[in-house]
Short mmCIF file of C-alpha atoms in Angstrom, two decimals:
data_model
loop_
_atom_site.label_atom_id
_atom_site.label_comp_id
_atom_site.label_asym_id
_atom_site.label_seq_id
_atom_site.Cartn_x
_atom_site.Cartn_y
_atom_site.Cartn_z
CA UNK A 367 18.06 12.73 2.44
CA UNK A 368 16.06 15.72 3.62
CA UNK A 369 12.22 16.09 2.98
CA UNK A 370 10.89 19.46 3.80
CA UNK A 371 7.23 19.57 4.86
CA UNK A 372 6.52 22.64 2.76
CA UNK A 373 7.66 20.76 -0.34
CA UNK A 374 5.23 17.83 0.17
CA UNK A 375 1.65 17.60 -1.02
CA UNK A 376 -1.37 16.76 1.11
CA UNK A 377 -3.68 14.60 -0.95
CA UNK A 378 -7.37 14.48 -0.19
CA UNK A 379 -8.46 10.86 -0.15
CA UNK A 380 -12.09 11.75 0.51
CA UNK A 381 -14.45 10.97 3.41
CA UNK A 382 -12.45 13.12 5.86
CA UNK A 383 -9.05 11.58 5.28
CA UNK A 384 -5.99 13.13 3.67
CA UNK A 385 -2.46 11.73 3.26
CA UNK A 386 1.05 13.32 2.86
CA UNK A 387 3.94 11.10 1.61
CA UNK A 388 7.05 12.03 3.52
CA UNK A 389 10.55 10.38 3.18
CA UNK A 390 10.94 7.01 1.47
CA UNK A 391 13.35 4.76 -0.31
CA UNK A 392 13.20 1.15 -1.43
CA UNK A 393 12.97 -0.25 2.12
CA UNK A 394 11.02 2.31 4.27
CA UNK A 395 8.38 4.99 4.00
CA UNK A 396 6.92 7.57 6.33
CA UNK A 397 3.37 8.85 5.73
CA UNK A 398 1.28 11.43 7.59
CA UNK A 399 -2.48 10.74 7.63
CA UNK A 400 -5.02 13.31 8.72
CA UNK A 401 -8.53 12.39 9.91
CA UNK A 402 -11.63 14.45 10.63
CA UNK A 403 -13.89 13.21 13.43
CA UNK A 404 -15.96 10.34 12.26
CA UNK A 405 -13.65 9.45 9.32
CA UNK A 406 -12.98 5.76 8.87
CA UNK A 407 -9.85 3.92 7.91
CA UNK A 408 -11.57 0.82 6.47
CA UNK A 409 -10.43 -2.66 7.58
CA UNK A 410 -7.75 -3.87 5.21
CA UNK A 411 -4.42 -5.71 5.14
CA UNK A 412 -1.16 -5.54 3.05
CA UNK A 413 2.17 -7.35 2.85
CA UNK A 414 3.92 -4.44 4.63
CA UNK A 415 5.04 -4.11 8.31
CA UNK A 416 3.54 -0.94 9.67
CA UNK A 417 4.14 1.22 12.70
CA UNK A 418 1.60 3.90 13.52
CA UNK A 419 2.39 6.73 15.94
CA UNK A 420 -0.61 8.90 17.03
CA UNK A 421 0.55 12.49 16.75
CA UNK A 422 -2.83 13.93 17.83
CA UNK A 423 -6.54 13.12 18.17
CA UNK A 424 -8.25 10.04 19.39
CA UNK A 425 -9.05 6.81 17.42
CA UNK A 426 -10.64 3.43 17.92
CA UNK A 427 -8.25 1.00 16.22
CA UNK A 428 -8.78 -2.61 15.50
CA UNK A 429 -5.78 -4.87 14.77
CA UNK A 430 -6.62 -8.51 14.25
CA UNK A 431 -9.18 -9.39 16.89
CA UNK A 432 -8.22 -6.54 19.31
CA UNK A 433 -9.83 -3.11 19.48
CA UNK A 434 -8.60 -0.26 21.66
CA UNK A 435 -8.96 3.54 22.00
CA UNK A 436 -5.66 5.29 21.36
CA UNK A 437 -4.52 8.94 21.53
CA UNK A 438 -1.47 11.14 21.14
CA UNK A 439 1.75 9.40 22.08
CA UNK A 440 0.42 5.82 21.50
CA UNK A 441 2.08 3.45 18.98
CA UNK A 442 0.62 0.57 17.13
CA UNK A 443 2.38 -2.30 15.27
CA UNK A 444 0.67 -4.16 12.40
CA UNK A 445 2.19 -7.40 11.08
CA UNK A 446 2.04 -8.11 7.40
CA UNK A 447 -1.40 -9.36 6.22
CA UNK A 448 -3.12 -8.76 9.62
CA UNK A 449 -6.51 -7.02 9.18
CA UNK A 450 -6.61 -3.51 10.70
CA UNK A 451 -8.62 -0.26 10.52
CA UNK A 452 -9.72 2.69 12.59
CA UNK A 453 -12.46 5.18 13.32
CA UNK A 454 -11.45 8.72 14.30
CA UNK A 455 -13.16 9.87 17.47
CA UNK A 456 -11.50 13.27 17.74
CA UNK A 457 -9.76 14.96 14.78
CA UNK A 458 -6.16 13.84 14.54
CA UNK A 459 -3.02 12.95 12.68
CA UNK A 460 -1.18 9.65 12.47
CA UNK A 461 2.46 9.00 11.38
CA UNK A 462 2.64 5.68 9.59
CA UNK A 463 5.95 4.02 8.83
CA UNK A 464 5.96 1.14 6.31
CA UNK A 465 8.54 -1.38 5.27
CA UNK A 466 8.96 -1.92 2.40
CA UNK A 467 7.76 1.19 0.61
CA UNK A 468 4.01 1.35 -0.28
CA UNK A 469 4.46 1.46 -4.03
CA UNK A 470 0.70 1.81 -4.46
CA UNK A 471 0.84 5.13 -2.60
CA UNK A 472 3.37 6.52 -5.12
CA UNK A 473 1.16 5.91 -8.18
#
């Protein structure tokens, strides 16, 4: 399967966050998330495993009880149902990979 960036849509989620759904099937999904400085990814959890790769920018991430500053090249792993969230310190983009697919994102 090929997914061409120019054929995907960037959705404005509000409050300085936008999301682009990339490749996905029943077991895996890639999502690009863009943040303006000061934008917040509120604390939440879900039943999916999630890897986040920081493409650009700087963020303060909390996963469970740990909080760290991360920047381009850093990777984060979130177990299912573990609370996590972030604050964008410098404008940036994250690449999130989920398993299974986030059906809620496709609605």
